[in-house]
């Protein structure tokens, strides 16, 4: 049986060291699992003991209570990227514990296409199918072909095709039943045309590259343009910059009936007749400007949609700010913003 690394105790392993907010109290138990067998062993043992479990990737989409987590945290640290050629492309299977942006870097360097617009997103590969991570016209549902999981209910390893993952906007079957599935690996089908590149599917990115939307641009150039756009918005982690002590976008973009879109707000019609509007626009026009908040927590000075810890904040401070913004937007526009990060031991 493999040996797990069990570190910390209730008093030493603070989850603030494992979240990009730099917030959250201690974990009762903290385990680092470096193989699938170790992950399954740790989850099974915690389940058998009736302990709560948190499967932790990069902690970039997590709000953890100041009181911490009374259960077992299992930090996924599995590694491995295996590629095999398929007709017109390459099939790449990546371990859940791999860092997402390292995988994007590898893909771009090897001339693979399909994930380059997702450059600079923090966190692990295993978390990307959970909320169907996306940015700048790409999301992982466009390239994931299957996801291997450990099902804690059936206590077996299973594989879901992309169709079975039920991907939607920041959504998948894994969010329907939070905690049931531990993602062990994800398989992507990527193009091998990275040098000619993918068509640009996002107006702002096309603008930054000085091309029309739909133009093919080499993946390396797309990556550089995306990283530059993201840095300008504080959306690339930089420990020295408190604007990046966040979970990225704190609220999802609301999807509403066409008549409920406020006048002047961005409107992106959806296939089912609803319209997606911009949470950042709503926050800004409800009167919450960049930097709104106090010395402990505030909106990012670069982007209204990111709530940030200025260094001295607590999770309670952060939640108070989030409630102020959510309630202000509801009062102004009748639209209730929904948080994107996962809440652990707290509610908005
Ligand atoms: C600066 C910044 C920018 C960001 N930009 C974007 C963006 O452009 N687009 C976007 O979509 N997101 C963005 N995010 C959010 C975040 O990076 C993604 O959601 C990311 O996929 C989270 O990965 P993680 O490994 O850090 O997950 P964690 O924060 O560790 O976990 C988040 C949730 O997923 C669960 N989870 C994690 N790994 C697994 C697994 N292997 N199996 C089962 N459950 C798991 C956890 O239990 C938890 O419930 C941004 C965040 C930051 C801080």
Coordinates of C-alpha atoms and ligand atoms in Angstrom, one line a residue:
X1 CA 0.0 0.0 0.0
X2 CA 1.3 3.4 -0.9
X3 CA 2.3 5.8 1.8
X4 CA 0.4 9.0 2.1
X5 CA 2.0 12.3 3.2
X6 CA -0.1 13.5 6.1
X7 CA 1.0 16.9 7.2
X8 CA -0.1 19.5 9.6
X9 CA -2.6 19.4 12.4
X10 CA -5.7 21.5 13.3
X11 CA -3.4 24.1 14.5
X12 CA -0.7 24.2 11.8
X13 CA -2.0 23.5 8.3
X14 CA -3.9 26.7 7.5
X15 CA -5.9 26.7 4.3
X16 CA -4.9 30.3 3.8
X17 CA -1.7 28.8 2.5
X18 CA -3.6 26.9 -0.1
X19 CA -6.1 29.4 -1.5
X20 CA -5.4 32.2 -3.9
X21 CA -7.5 34.5 -1.6
X22 CA -4.9 33.7 1.1
X23 CA -7.9 33.1 3.3
X24 CA -9.3 30.2 5.4
X25 CA -8.6 28.7 8.7
X26 CA -6.9 25.3 9.6
X27 CA -7.8 21.9 8.2
X28 CA -8.3 19.2 10.8
X29 CA -6.4 16.8 8.6
X30 CA -4.3 17.6 5.5
X31 CA -3.2 14.8 3.1
X32 CA -1.1 15.2 -0.1
X33 CA -1.9 12.4 -2.6
X34 CA 0.6 11.8 -5.4
X35 CA -1.0 8.9 -7.2
X36 CA -4.5 7.9 -8.1
X37 CA -4.2 5.0 -5.7
X38 CA -3.3 7.4 -2.9
X39 CA -6.3 9.6 -3.7
X40 CA -8.7 6.7 -3.7
X41 CA -7.2 5.3 -0.5
X42 CA -7.4 8.7 1.3
X43 CA -11.0 9.4 0.1
X44 CA -12.2 5.9 1.0
X45 CA -10.7 6.0 4.5
X46 CA -12.2 9.5 5.2
X47 CA -15.6 8.4 3.9
X48 CA -15.4 5.2 6.0
X49 CA -14.6 7.3 9.1
X50 CA -17.5 9.6 8.3
X51 CA -15.3 12.6 7.9
X52 CA -16.0 15.5 5.6
X53 CA -13.7 15.6 2.6
X54 CA -12.3 18.5 0.6
X55 CA -10.6 17.6 -2.7
X56 CA -8.1 20.5 -3.2
X57 CA -6.5 21.5 -6.4
X58 CA -4.9 24.9 -6.6
X59 CA -7.4 26.6 -4.3
X60 CA -8.1 29.3 -6.9
X61 CA -11.9 28.9 -6.8
X62 CA -12.4 28.4 -3.1
X63 CA -13.8 30.6 -0.2
X64 CA -12.9 28.8 3.1
X65 CA -14.4 29.8 6.5
X66 CA -12.1 31.6 8.9
X67 CA -12.9 28.7 11.3
X68 CA -11.2 26.3 8.8
X69 CA -12.4 22.9 7.7
X70 CA -13.2 20.2 10.3
X71 CA -12.6 17.3 7.9
X72 CA -9.9 15.9 5.7
X73 CA -8.4 18.0 3.0
X74 CA -6.9 15.8 0.2
X75 CA -4.5 17.9 -1.9
X76 CA -4.2 16.3 -5.4
X77 CA -0.5 16.3 -6.5
X78 CA -0.7 13.6 -9.3
X79 CA 1.4 14.2 -12.4
X80 CA 1.6 13.0 -16.0
X81 CA 0.8 14.2 -19.5
X82 CA 0.4 11.4 -22.1
X83 CA -0.1 12.1 -25.8
X84 CA -0.9 9.9 -28.7
X85 CA -1.6 10.9 -32.3
X86 CA -5.1 10.6 -33.6
X87 CA -6.4 11.5 -37.1
X88 CA -6.1 15.2 -37.5
X89 CA -4.8 15.9 -34.0
X90 CA -3.6 14.5 -30.8
X91 CA -5.2 12.9 -27.8
X92 CA -3.7 14.1 -24.5
X93 CA -4.5 12.6 -21.1
X94 CA -3.5 14.7 -18.2
X95 CA -3.4 13.9 -14.4
X96 CA -5.7 15.9 -12.2
X97 CA -2.9 17.3 -10.1
X98 CA -1.1 18.9 -13.0
X99 CA -1.1 22.7 -13.1
X100 CA -3.5 23.9 -15.8
X101 CA -1.2 26.6 -17.1
X102 CA 1.8 24.2 -17.3
X103 CA -0.4 22.0 -19.5
X104 CA -1.3 25.0 -21.7
X105 CA 2.4 25.9 -22.0
X106 CA 3.2 22.4 -23.1
X107 CA 0.4 22.4 -25.6
X108 CA 1.4 25.7 -27.2
X109 CA 5.1 24.7 -27.3
X110 CA 4.2 21.4 -29.0
X111 CA 2.1 23.2 -31.6
X112 CA -1.2 21.8 -30.3
X113 CA -4.3 24.0 -30.5
X114 CA -7.5 24.3 -28.6
X115 CA -6.5 25.5 -25.1
X116 CA -4.3 28.5 -25.9
X117 CA -7.0 31.1 -25.1
X118 CA -7.2 29.5 -21.6
X119 CA -3.6 30.7 -20.8
X120 CA -3.0 32.1 -17.4
X121 CA -5.9 30.5 -15.6
X122 CA -4.7 29.3 -12.2
X123 CA -5.4 26.0 -10.6
X124 CA -5.3 22.3 -11.5
X125 CA -6.2 20.3 -14.6
X126 CA -8.6 18.2 -12.5
X127 CA -10.7 21.2 -11.6
X128 CA -11.3 22.4 -15.1
X129 CA -14.2 20.1 -16.0
X130 CA -16.0 20.9 -12.7
X131 CA -17.1 24.3 -13.8
X132 CA -16.1 24.0 -17.5
X133 CA -13.4 26.6 -17.2
X134 CA -13.4 29.1 -19.9
X135 CA -12.1 32.5 -21.2
X136 CA -11.6 34.5 -24.4
X137 CA -13.9 32.3 -26.5
X138 CA -12.6 28.9 -25.4
X139 CA -13.8 26.5 -22.7
X140 CA -12.7 23.0 -21.8
X141 CA -15.9 21.5 -23.1
X142 CA -14.7 22.2 -26.6
X143 CA -11.6 19.9 -26.2
X144 CA -12.3 17.4 -23.4
X145 CA -13.3 14.0 -24.8
X146 CA -13.5 12.1 -21.5
X147 CA -13.0 12.5 -17.7
X148 CA -11.9 9.7 -15.4
X149 CA -13.3 10.0 -11.9
X150 CA -13.5 8.1 -8.6
X151 CA -17.2 7.9 -7.8
X152 CA -17.5 8.1 -4.0
X153 CA -21.1 6.8 -4.0
X154 CA -20.5 3.7 -6.1
X155 CA -16.9 3.5 -4.8
X156 CA -15.5 2.8 -8.3
X157 CA -13.4 4.4 -11.0
X158 CA -15.6 5.5 -13.9
X159 CA -15.1 7.4 -17.2
X160 CA -17.6 9.9 -18.6
X161 CA -17.6 11.0 -22.2
X162 CA -17.8 14.7 -22.9
X163 CA -21.6 14.3 -23.6
X164 CA -22.1 12.6 -20.2
X165 CA -20.3 15.5 -18.5
X166 CA -23.3 17.7 -19.4
X167 CA -21.1 20.8 -19.8
X168 CA -22.8 24.2 -19.8
X169 CA -21.7 27.8 -18.9
X170 CA -19.5 27.3 -15.8
X171 CA -21.4 24.1 -15.3
X172 CA -21.1 20.3 -15.5
X173 CA -22.6 17.1 -14.0
X174 CA -19.9 17.3 -11.4
X175 CA -21.5 20.5 -10.0
X176 CA -24.9 18.9 -9.9
X177 CA -23.6 16.5 -7.2
X178 CA -20.9 18.4 -5.4
X179 CA -18.2 16.1 -3.9
X180 CA -19.5 12.9 -5.4
X181 CA -16.9 12.6 -8.1
X182 CA -13.1 13.0 -7.7
X183 CA -11.6 13.8 -11.0
X184 CA -8.5 11.7 -11.5
X185 CA -7.6 12.7 -15.1
X186 CA -9.0 14.5 -18.1
X187 CA -8.5 13.6 -21.8
X188 CA -8.4 16.3 -24.4
X189 CA -8.5 16.1 -28.2
X190 CA -6.3 18.9 -29.5
X191 CA -5.4 20.1 -33.0
X192 CA -1.9 19.9 -34.3
X193 CA -2.3 23.1 -36.2
X194 CA -0.9 25.4 -33.5
X195 CA 1.4 27.1 -35.9
X196 CA -1.3 28.2 -38.2
X197 CA -3.6 28.5 -35.2
X198 CA -7.2 28.6 -34.2
X199 CA -9.9 31.1 -35.3
X200 CA -10.2 33.9 -32.8
X201 CA -13.6 33.6 -31.2
X202 CA -13.6 36.6 -28.9
X203 CA -13.9 40.3 -30.0
X204 CA -11.6 41.8 -27.4
X205 CA -8.9 39.2 -28.2
X206 CA -9.3 39.8 -31.9
X207 CA -8.9 43.6 -31.2
X208 CA -5.8 43.0 -29.1
X209 CA -4.3 41.0 -31.9
X210 CA -5.4 43.5 -34.6
X211 CA -7.3 41.0 -36.6
X212 CA -11.0 40.3 -37.5
X213 CA -12.9 37.8 -35.3
X214 CA -12.6 34.3 -37.0
X215 CA -9.0 34.9 -38.3
X216 CA -6.5 32.1 -37.6
X217 CA -3.6 33.2 -35.4
X218 CA -0.7 31.0 -34.2
X219 CA -1.3 29.6 -30.7
X220 CA 1.9 31.3 -29.3
X221 CA 0.6 34.7 -30.3
X222 CA -2.8 33.9 -28.9
X223 CA -1.2 32.9 -25.6
X224 CA 0.9 36.1 -25.4
X225 CA -2.1 38.3 -26.2
X226 CA -4.3 36.5 -23.6
X227 CA -1.6 36.8 -20.9
X228 CA -1.2 40.5 -21.6
X229 CA -5.0 41.1 -21.5
X230 CA -5.3 39.1 -18.3
X231 CA -2.4 40.8 -16.6
X232 CA -4.0 44.2 -17.3
X233 CA -7.1 42.9 -15.4
X234 CA -5.2 41.4 -12.5
X235 CA -6.2 37.9 -13.7
X236 CA -2.8 36.3 -13.7
X237 CA -1.5 35.4 -10.2
X238 CA 1.2 37.7 -9.0
X239 CA 1.9 37.3 -5.3
X240 CA 3.2 40.9 -5.1
X241 CA -0.1 42.3 -6.4
X242 CA -3.1 42.1 -4.1
X243 CA -5.4 42.6 -7.1
X244 CA -4.7 38.9 -7.8
X245 CA -5.4 37.7 -4.3
X246 CA -8.8 36.6 -5.6
X247 CA -10.7 33.8 -7.1
X248 CA -10.9 35.5 -10.5
X249 CA -14.5 36.4 -11.3
X250 CA -16.4 36.3 -8.1
X251 CA -19.9 36.2 -9.7
X252 CA -21.0 34.4 -12.9
X253 CA -22.5 36.4 -15.7
X254 CA -26.3 36.2 -15.2
X255 CA -28.4 34.5 -17.8
X256 CA -31.8 36.2 -17.9
X257 CA -35.0 36.7 -20.1
X258 CA -34.4 39.2 -22.9
X259 CA -36.7 41.8 -21.3
X260 CA -34.8 41.6 -18.0
X261 CA -31.5 42.9 -19.5
X262 CA -31.0 46.4 -18.3
X263 CA -30.8 49.1 -20.9
X264 CA -27.3 49.6 -22.2
X265 CA -25.9 46.4 -20.6
X266 CA -24.0 43.9 -22.8
X267 CA -26.4 41.2 -24.2
X268 CA -25.3 37.9 -25.6
X269 CA -28.2 35.9 -26.9
X270 CA -28.2 32.2 -26.0
X271 CA -29.4 29.3 -28.1
X272 CA -32.4 28.7 -25.8
X273 CA -33.7 32.3 -26.2
X274 CA -32.3 33.6 -22.9
X275 CA -29.6 36.3 -22.8
X276 CA -26.3 36.4 -21.0
X277 CA -25.4 39.8 -19.6
X278 CA -22.3 41.1 -17.9
X279 CA -21.9 40.9 -14.1
X280 CA -19.0 43.4 -14.3
X281 CA -21.3 45.9 -16.1
X282 CA -24.1 45.4 -13.5
X283 CA -21.6 45.9 -10.6
X284 CA -20.1 49.0 -12.1
X285 CA -23.4 50.6 -13.0
X286 CA -24.9 49.8 -9.6
X287 CA -22.3 52.1 -8.2
X288 CA -19.5 49.8 -7.2
X289 CA -16.4 51.0 -8.8
X290 CA -12.9 49.4 -9.1
X291 CA -11.2 49.5 -5.7
X292 CA -14.6 49.8 -3.8
X293 CA -14.2 48.4 -0.3
X294 CA -11.7 49.0 2.5
X295 CA -8.1 48.4 3.5
X296 CA -8.8 44.7 4.2
X297 CA -10.9 43.6 1.2
X298 CA -12.0 45.4 -1.9
X299 CA -13.0 45.1 -5.5
X300 CA -9.8 44.8 -7.6
X301 CA -8.4 48.1 -8.7
X302 CA -8.2 46.6 -12.2
X303 CA -11.6 44.7 -12.5
X304 CA -14.9 45.2 -10.8
X305 CA -15.7 41.4 -11.0
X306 CA -12.8 40.3 -8.8
X307 CA -13.1 40.6 -5.0
X308 CA -9.7 40.7 -3.4
X309 CA -7.9 40.3 -0.1
X310 CA -5.7 43.3 0.5
X311 CA -3.5 41.3 2.9
X312 CA -5.3 41.8 6.2
X313 CA -8.7 40.6 5.3
X314 CA -10.7 37.7 6.7
X315 CA -13.3 35.5 5.0
X316 CA -16.0 37.3 6.9
X317 CA -14.8 40.6 5.5
X318 CA -14.9 39.2 2.0
X319 CA -18.4 37.8 2.5
X320 CA -19.6 41.2 3.8
X321 CA -18.3 42.9 0.7
X322 CA -19.8 40.2 -1.6
X323 CA -23.2 40.6 0.1
X324 CA -23.0 44.4 -0.3
X325 CA -22.3 44.1 -4.0
X326 CA -24.9 41.3 -4.6
X327 CA -27.6 43.2 -2.7
X328 CA -26.7 46.5 -4.4
X329 CA -27.0 45.0 -7.9
X330 CA -30.3 43.3 -6.9
X331 CA -31.7 46.6 -5.6
X332 CA -30.6 48.5 -8.8
X333 CA -31.6 45.9 -11.4
X334 CA -33.6 43.1 -9.8
X335 CA -30.9 40.5 -10.8
X336 CA -29.4 38.3 -8.1
X337 CA -25.7 37.6 -8.8
X338 CA -24.5 34.1 -8.0
X339 CA -21.1 33.4 -6.7
X340 CA -18.7 31.4 -8.9
X341 CA -16.2 30.2 -6.3
X342 CA -17.1 27.2 -4.1
X343 CA -18.0 28.1 -0.5
X344 CA -16.6 25.9 2.2
X345 CA -18.2 26.2 5.6
X346 CA -19.7 29.6 4.7
X347 CA -22.7 31.0 2.7
X348 CA -23.2 34.2 0.9
Ligands
LIG1 C1 -6.7 35.2 -10.8 C2 -7.7 34.2 -11.2 C3 -8.2 34.1 -12.5 C4 -9.2 33.2 -12.9 N1 -9.7 33.2 -14.1 C5 -10.6 32.2 -14.5 C6 -11.1 32.2 -15.9 O1 -10.7 33.0 -16.7 N2 -12.0 31.3 -16.2 C7 -12.4 30.3 -15.3 O2 -13.3 29.5 -15.6 N3 -12.0 30.4 -14.0 C8 -11.1 31.3 -13.6 N4 -10.6 31.3 -12.3 C9 -11.1 30.3 -11.3 C10 -10.3 29.1 -11.1 O3 -8.9 29.3 -11.5 C11 -10.8 27.9 -11.9 O4 -12.1 27.6 -11.5 C12 -9.9 26.6 -11.6 O5 -10.3 25.6 -12.5 C13 -10.0 26.1 -10.2 O6 -9.0 25.1 -10.1 P1 -8.3 24.7 -8.7 O7 -7.5 23.5 -8.9 O8 -7.7 25.9 -8.1 O9 -9.6 24.3 -7.8 P2 -9.8 24.5 -6.3 O10 -10.0 25.9 -5.9 O11 -8.8 23.8 -5.5 O12 -11.2 23.7 -6.1 C14 -12.4 24.3 -6.6 C15 -13.6 23.3 -6.4 O13 -13.3 22.2 -7.3 C16 -13.2 21.0 -6.6 N5 -12.1 20.2 -7.2 C17 -10.8 20.6 -7.5 N6 -10.1 19.6 -8.0 C18 -11.0 18.6 -8.1 C19 -10.9 17.3 -8.6 N7 -9.7 16.8 -9.2 N8 -12.0 16.4 -8.5 C20 -13.1 16.9 -8.0 N9 -13.3 18.1 -7.5 C21 -12.2 19.0 -7.6 C22 -12.8 21.4 -5.1 O14 -13.2 20.4 -4.2 C23 -13.6 22.7 -5.0 O15 -15.0 22.4 -4.8 C24 -9.6 32.3 -11.9 C25 -9.1 32.3 -10.6 C26 -8.2 33.3 -10.3 C27 -7.6 33.3 -8.9

